[in-house]
Amino acid sequence: MGLSNTSIEYKKRIIKTWNEVAPRYHKRWAGKTIGPFQSTQKLVSMARIKSGNLVLDLACGTGAVTRQALKKTGKNGHVIGIDSSSTALKIAKKSTPYKNVDFAIFDAENFAFNQKFDVITCQYALFFFPNASKALANIKRALKKNGTLALAVHGAGDTVPYFSAIFDSVEKFIPDYLPSGAPDLDRFGTKNNLYKTIKKAGFTRIIVHEYTFWYSPGSFSAYWNNYLKYLAKPLREKLDKLSSKQKTELKNMVKQKTIPYTKNGTIKFPWKVLILSAKS
Ligand SMILES: C[S@@+](CC[C@H](N)C(=O)[O-])C[C@H]1O[C@@H](n2cnc3c(N)ncnc32)[C@H](O)[C@@H]1O
């Protein structure tokens, strides 16, 4: 079955967005171990990477998992990081000073290598793939027999209020804020859905751990201003079109949603993350 036009458009948009946001994403999130990025160590430990292993870090972004995987493979192993954003890959290359690593541009649904991998990792990306089952079939094919898949996804809906406080409100003012062909980014965000998806893809010995990390974006103003500062262009343009009355209403709606998490003027959000390991 061919790719639908909307899914091609969506992928193009994702590439453009990640090329734009990768530098700030690296600086603000992936280069640190705060909030959801406490998952990196846990994911790599669930992957049980051994010295000498060949590892693929799928949708490696700026290399957060790649660098931790390299510590486990040692000099005799090798890690390949692939992503569809050239800007993310450039940052990954620059910030990963190892000899036994390669970065390459590939789409998750269409990559192929001559060699098979001991371990494939994929952190915070499965939900971006419009045809995730195709990506999972690709992963399964690329793993050695009894190879390990280790992946992390964000929890769905209100389990990650950092996202839902803003997006549930934005949706009310800009119903088309997601590009056409966009998959539901929350669709793997419960233990049951994630488990079922991975099982359906033919993996075995599936283990899903749920974690709640904590993240403080500071005051409401800091949270809101940072959101506006780090926004990618397509949504920024839509927000700019709102009247100042609508903008104020939107900001107030978001603020209301942060109140349950605010104490002494500082927001502290819980952040659910699911980390899974499975065998090919
Ligand atoms: C939230 S970032 C995660 C990056 C990295 N794994 C980490 O933990 O920091 C999502 C990444 O998925 C990549 N991505 C999205 N769709 C993709 C696709 N179809 N194929 C390959 N990479 C994709 C983006 O370019 C981006 O770098």
CSV table of C-alpha atoms and ligand atoms in Angstrom, one decimal:
chain,number,residue,atom,x,y,z
A,1,MET,CA,0.0,0.0,0.0
A,2,GLY,CA,1.4,3.4,-1.0
A,3,LEU,CA,1.8,6.3,1.4
A,4,SER,CA,-1.2,8.6,1.4
A,5,ASN,CA,-0.6,12.2,0.4
A,6,THR,CA,-1.5,13.5,3.8
A,7,SER,CA,1.0,11.3,5.4
A,8,ILE,CA,3.7,12.5,3.0
A,9,GLU,CA,2.7,16.1,3.7
A,10,TYR,CA,2.8,15.4,7.4
A,11,LYS,CA,6.3,13.9,7.2
A,12,LYS,CA,7.6,16.9,5.2
A,13,ARG,CA,6.2,19.2,7.9
A,14,ILE,CA,7.8,17.1,10.7
A,15,ILE,CA,11.2,17.4,8.9
A,16,LYS,CA,10.8,21.1,8.5
A,17,THR,CA,9.7,21.5,12.2
A,18,TRP,CA,12.5,19.4,13.6
A,19,ASN,CA,15.1,21.2,11.4
A,20,GLU,CA,13.8,24.4,12.9
A,21,VAL,CA,13.5,23.3,16.6
A,22,ALA,CA,16.4,20.9,16.9
A,23,PRO,CA,18.9,23.5,18.3
A,24,ARG,CA,16.6,24.7,21.0
A,25,TYR,CA,15.3,21.2,21.7
A,26,HIS,CA,18.9,20.1,22.3
A,27,LYS,CA,19.7,23.1,24.5
A,28,ARG,CA,16.5,23.0,26.5
A,29,TRP,CA,15.8,19.2,26.8
A,30,ALA,CA,17.9,16.5,25.1
A,31,GLY,CA,21.3,17.8,26.3
A,32,LYS,CA,20.1,17.6,29.9
A,33,THR,CA,18.7,15.0,32.3
A,34,ILE,CA,15.8,17.0,33.6
A,35,GLY,CA,12.0,16.1,33.6
A,36,PRO,CA,11.2,13.5,31.0
A,37,PHE,CA,14.9,13.1,30.0
A,38,GLN,CA,15.5,11.1,33.2
A,39,SER,CA,14.2,8.3,31.0
A,40,THR,CA,17.3,8.1,28.9
A,41,GLN,CA,19.3,6.2,31.5
A,42,LYS,CA,16.3,3.9,32.3
A,43,LEU,CA,15.7,3.1,28.7
A,44,VAL,CA,19.4,2.3,28.1
A,45,SER,CA,19.4,0.1,31.1
A,46,MET,CA,16.3,-1.8,30.0
A,47,ALA,CA,17.9,-2.3,26.6
A,48,ARG,CA,20.6,-4.4,28.3
A,49,ILE,CA,23.3,-3.3,25.8
A,50,LYS,CA,26.4,-5.4,26.1
A,51,SER,CA,30.0,-4.5,25.3
A,52,GLY,CA,30.6,-5.1,21.6
A,53,ASN,CA,27.0,-4.8,20.6
A,54,LEU,CA,25.7,-3.2,17.4
A,55,VAL,CA,23.0,-0.7,18.3
A,56,LEU,CA,20.6,1.4,16.2
A,57,ASP,CA,19.2,4.5,17.8
A,58,LEU,CA,16.1,5.2,15.7
A,59,ALA,CA,14.9,8.8,15.5
A,60,CYS,CA,18.1,9.7,17.5
A,61,GLY,CA,17.4,13.4,17.3
A,62,THR,CA,20.5,15.2,18.8
A,63,GLY,CA,21.9,12.0,20.2
A,64,ALA,CA,20.7,11.8,23.9
A,65,VAL,CA,20.3,8.0,23.8
A,66,THR,CA,23.1,7.4,21.3
A,67,ARG,CA,25.7,8.8,23.7
A,68,GLN,CA,24.5,6.6,26.6
A,69,ALA,CA,24.4,3.6,24.3
A,70,LEU,CA,28.0,4.2,23.3
A,71,LYS,CA,29.0,4.0,27.0
A,72,LYS,CA,27.6,0.5,27.1
A,73,THR,CA,28.9,-0.9,23.8
A,74,GLY,CA,32.4,0.2,24.6
A,75,LYS,CA,35.1,0.6,21.9
A,76,ASN,CA,34.4,-2.8,20.4
A,77,GLY,CA,30.8,-2.0,19.7
A,78,HIS,CA,29.1,0.4,17.3
A,79,VAL,CA,26.1,2.6,17.4
A,80,ILE,CA,24.3,4.1,14.4
A,81,GLY,CA,21.9,7.0,14.9
A,82,ILE,CA,19.3,7.7,12.3
A,83,ASP,CA,16.8,10.5,12.0
A,84,SER,CA,14.8,12.4,9.3
A,85,SER,CA,16.1,15.8,10.4
A,86,SER,CA,19.5,16.9,9.0
A,87,THR,CA,19.8,19.6,11.6
A,88,ALA,CA,19.2,17.2,14.5
A,89,LEU,CA,21.9,14.9,13.0
A,90,LYS,CA,24.4,17.7,12.6
A,91,ILE,CA,24.0,18.5,16.3
A,92,ALA,CA,24.2,14.8,17.2
A,93,LYS,CA,27.5,14.5,15.3
A,94,LYS,CA,29.0,17.5,16.9
A,95,SER,CA,28.1,16.5,20.4
A,96,THR,CA,29.1,12.8,20.2
A,97,PRO,CA,32.9,12.7,20.0
A,98,TYR,CA,33.2,8.9,19.5
A,99,LYS,CA,34.9,6.9,16.7
A,100,ASN,CA,32.5,4.0,16.8
A,101,VAL,CA,29.4,6.0,15.9
A,102,ASP,CA,27.7,6.9,12.6
A,103,PHE,CA,24.8,9.2,12.0
A,104,ALA,CA,22.6,8.9,8.8
A,105,ILE,CA,19.5,10.4,7.5
A,106,PHE,CA,16.6,7.9,7.2
A,107,ASP,CA,12.9,7.7,7.6
A,108,ALA,CA,11.8,5.3,10.3
A,109,GLU,CA,9.3,3.6,8.0
A,110,ASN,CA,11.9,3.1,5.2
A,111,PHE,CA,15.3,2.3,6.6
A,112,ALA,CA,17.4,-0.7,5.7
A,113,PHE,CA,20.9,-1.9,6.6
A,114,ASN,CA,23.0,-4.8,5.5
A,115,GLN,CA,23.7,-5.8,9.1
A,116,LYS,CA,21.3,-6.8,11.8
A,117,PHE,CA,21.3,-5.1,15.2
A,118,ASP,CA,21.6,-6.5,18.8
A,119,VAL,CA,19.5,-3.6,20.1
A,120,ILE,CA,17.3,-0.9,18.6
A,121,THR,CA,16.4,2.1,20.8
A,122,CYS,CA,13.7,4.7,20.1
A,123,GLN,CA,13.0,7.5,22.5
A,124,TYR,CA,10.1,9.9,22.2
A,125,ALA,CA,9.4,9.3,18.5
A,126,LEU,CA,7.1,6.3,17.8
A,127,PHE,CA,4.0,8.6,18.0
A,128,PHE,CA,5.4,10.8,15.2
A,129,PHE,CA,5.4,8.0,12.7
A,130,PRO,CA,2.1,8.1,10.7
A,131,ASN,CA,2.5,4.4,9.9
A,132,ALA,CA,4.0,3.2,13.2
A,133,SER,CA,3.3,-0.4,12.4
A,134,LYS,CA,5.4,-0.2,9.3
A,135,ALA,CA,8.2,1.3,11.4
A,136,LEU,CA,7.8,-1.5,13.9
A,137,ALA,CA,7.9,-4.1,11.2
A,138,ASN,CA,11.1,-2.5,9.9
A,139,ILE,CA,12.6,-2.6,13.4
A,140,LYS,CA,11.7,-6.3,13.8
A,141,ARG,CA,13.3,-7.1,10.5
A,142,ALA,CA,16.5,-5.1,11.4
A,143,LEU,CA,17.0,-6.9,14.7
A,144,LYS,CA,19.0,-10.1,15.1
A,145,LYS,CA,17.0,-13.1,16.4
A,146,ASN,CA,16.2,-12.5,20.0
A,147,GLY,CA,17.4,-8.9,19.6
A,148,THR,CA,16.0,-6.2,21.9
A,149,LEU,CA,13.8,-3.2,21.2
A,150,ALA,CA,13.8,-0.5,23.9
A,151,LEU,CA,11.5,2.5,23.5
A,152,ALA,CA,10.1,5.4,25.5
A,153,VAL,CA,6.9,7.4,24.9
A,154,HIS,CA,5.1,10.1,26.8
A,155,GLY,CA,2.0,9.3,28.7
A,156,ALA,CA,-1.4,10.3,27.2
A,157,GLY,CA,-3.5,13.3,28.0
A,158,ASP,CA,-3.5,14.8,31.5
A,159,THR,CA,-0.7,12.4,32.6
A,160,VAL,CA,1.6,15.0,30.9
A,161,PRO,CA,0.0,18.3,31.9
A,162,TYR,CA,3.0,20.2,30.5
A,163,PHE,CA,1.6,19.4,27.1
A,164,SER,CA,-2.1,19.0,27.8
A,165,ALA,CA,-2.6,22.3,29.6
A,166,ILE,CA,-1.5,24.1,26.5
A,167,PHE,CA,-2.7,21.8,23.7
A,168,ASP,CA,-6.2,21.2,25.1
A,169,SER,CA,-6.6,25.0,25.2
A,170,VAL,CA,-5.0,25.8,21.9
A,171,GLU,CA,-7.3,23.2,20.3
A,172,LYS,CA,-10.3,25.3,21.4
A,173,PHE,CA,-9.1,28.4,19.6
A,174,ILE,CA,-7.2,26.8,16.7
A,175,PRO,CA,-9.1,23.6,15.8
A,176,ASP,CA,-6.7,22.9,12.9
A,177,TYR,CA,-3.5,23.4,15.0
A,178,LEU,CA,-2.3,20.0,14.0
A,179,PRO,CA,-1.2,19.6,10.4
A,180,SER,CA,-3.4,17.4,8.1
A,181,GLY,CA,-2.5,13.8,8.2
A,182,ALA,CA,-1.2,14.1,11.7
A,183,PRO,CA,-1.5,11.0,13.8
A,184,ASP,CA,-2.9,11.1,17.3
A,185,LEU,CA,0.3,11.8,19.3
A,186,ASP,CA,-1.3,10.2,22.4
A,187,ARG,CA,-2.2,6.9,20.8
A,188,PHE,CA,0.6,4.9,22.5
A,189,GLY,CA,0.4,6.8,25.8
A,190,THR,CA,-1.2,4.1,27.9
A,191,LYS,CA,0.3,0.8,29.1
A,192,ASN,CA,-2.5,-1.2,27.4
A,193,ASN,CA,-2.2,0.6,24.0
A,194,LEU,CA,1.5,0.4,23.9
A,195,TYR,CA,1.6,-3.3,24.9
A,196,LYS,CA,-1.0,-4.2,22.3
A,197,THR,CA,0.8,-2.3,19.5
A,198,ILE,CA,4.1,-4.0,20.2
A,199,LYS,CA,2.5,-7.4,20.5
A,200,LYS,CA,0.6,-6.9,17.2
A,201,ALA,CA,3.9,-6.1,15.6
A,202,GLY,CA,5.1,-9.6,16.6
A,203,PHE,CA,7.5,-8.8,19.5
A,204,THR,CA,7.6,-11.1,22.5
A,205,ARG,CA,8.6,-10.8,26.2
A,206,ILE,CA,7.2,-7.3,26.4
A,207,ILE,CA,7.8,-5.4,29.6
A,208,VAL,CA,6.3,-1.9,30.1
A,209,HIS,CA,7.4,0.2,33.0
A,210,GLU,CA,5.5,3.4,33.9
A,211,TYR,CA,7.4,6.3,35.6
A,212,THR,CA,6.2,9.7,36.8
A,213,PHE,CA,9.0,12.2,36.6
A,214,TRP,CA,8.6,15.8,37.8
A,215,TYR,CA,9.3,18.9,35.9
A,216,SER,CA,9.1,22.5,37.0
A,217,PRO,CA,8.9,25.1,34.3
A,218,GLY,CA,9.0,27.9,37.0
A,219,SER,CA,6.2,30.4,37.2
A,220,PHE,CA,3.2,30.5,34.9
A,221,SER,CA,4.7,33.4,33.0
A,222,ALA,CA,8.0,31.5,32.5
A,223,TYR,CA,6.0,28.4,31.3
A,224,TRP,CA,3.8,30.5,28.9
A,225,ASN,CA,6.6,32.7,27.6
A,226,ASN,CA,8.9,29.7,27.0
A,227,TYR,CA,6.1,28.0,25.1
A,228,LEU,CA,5.7,31.0,22.8
A,229,LYS,CA,9.5,31.3,22.5
A,230,TYR,CA,10.1,27.7,21.4
A,231,LEU,CA,7.0,27.4,19.2
A,232,ALA,CA,7.6,26.2,15.6
A,233,LYS,CA,6.7,28.5,12.8
A,234,PRO,CA,3.4,26.9,11.5
A,235,LEU,CA,1.6,27.1,14.8
A,236,ARG,CA,3.2,30.5,15.7
A,237,GLU,CA,1.6,31.9,12.5
A,238,LYS,CA,-1.8,30.6,13.5
A,239,LEU,CA,-1.5,32.0,17.0
A,240,ASP,CA,-0.5,35.4,15.6
A,241,LYS,CA,-3.8,35.5,13.8
A,242,LEU,CA,-5.8,35.4,17.0
A,243,SER,CA,-7.2,38.7,18.2
A,244,SER,CA,-5.7,40.1,21.4
A,245,LYS,CA,-9.0,39.3,23.2
A,246,GLN,CA,-8.7,35.6,22.1
A,247,LYS,CA,-5.0,35.5,23.0
A,248,THR,CA,-5.8,36.7,26.6
A,249,GLU,CA,-8.7,34.2,26.8
A,250,LEU,CA,-6.3,31.4,25.7
A,251,LYS,CA,-3.6,32.4,28.2
A,252,ASN,CA,-6.2,32.5,31.0
A,253,MET,CA,-7.5,29.0,30.0
A,254,VAL,CA,-4.0,27.6,30.1
A,255,LYS,CA,-3.4,29.3,33.4
A,256,GLN,CA,-6.5,27.7,35.0
A,257,LYS,CA,-5.2,24.3,34.0
A,258,THR,CA,-1.9,24.9,35.7
A,259,ILE,CA,-3.4,25.9,39.1
A,260,PRO,CA,-3.7,22.4,40.5
A,261,TYR,CA,0.1,22.1,39.9
A,262,THR,CA,1.1,25.5,41.3
A,263,LYS,CA,2.4,26.1,44.8
A,264,ASN,CA,3.8,29.4,46.0
A,265,GLY,CA,3.8,30.7,42.4
A,266,THR,CA,5.8,27.8,41.0
A,267,ILE,CA,4.4,25.1,38.7
A,268,LYS,CA,5.5,21.5,39.3
A,269,PHE,CA,4.1,19.1,36.7
A,270,PRO,CA,4.1,15.3,36.9
A,271,TRP,CA,5.2,13.8,33.7
A,272,LYS,CA,4.3,10.2,32.9
A,273,VAL,CA,6.6,8.2,30.7
A,274,LEU,CA,6.3,4.6,29.5
A,275,ILE,CA,9.5,2.6,28.9
A,276,LEU,CA,9.2,-0.7,27.1
A,277,SER,CA,11.6,-3.5,26.3
A,278,ALA,CA,10.7,-6.4,24.0
A,279,LYS,CA,12.4,-9.2,22.0
A,280,SER,CA,12.2,-9.7,18.2
B,1,LIG,C1,11.3,14.3,20.5
B,1,LIG,S1,12.6,14.0,19.3
B,1,LIG,C2,13.4,12.6,20.1
B,1,LIG,C3,14.9,12.6,19.7
B,1,LIG,C4,15.8,11.6,20.6
B,1,LIG,N1,15.4,10.2,20.4
B,1,LIG,C5,15.8,12.0,22.0
B,1,LIG,O1,15.4,11.2,22.9
B,1,LIG,O2,16.1,13.2,22.3
B,1,LIG,C6,11.8,13.2,18.0
B,1,LIG,C7,12.7,12.9,16.8
B,1,LIG,O3,12.0,12.1,15.9
B,1,LIG,C8,12.4,12.4,14.6
B,1,LIG,N2,11.5,11.9,13.6
B,1,LIG,C9,10.1,12.2,13.5
B,1,LIG,N3,9.6,11.5,12.5
B,1,LIG,C10,10.5,10.7,12.0
B,1,LIG,C11,10.6,9.7,11.0
B,1,LIG,N4,9.5,9.4,10.3
B,1,LIG,N5,11.7,9.1,10.7
B,1,LIG,C12,12.9,9.4,11.4
B,1,LIG,N6,12.9,10.3,12.4
B,1,LIG,C13,11.7,10.9,12.7
B,1,LIG,C14,12.5,13.9,14.6
B,1,LIG,O4,13.3,14.4,13.6
B,1,LIG,C15,13.1,14.1,16.0
B,1,LIG,O5,14.5,14.2,15.9
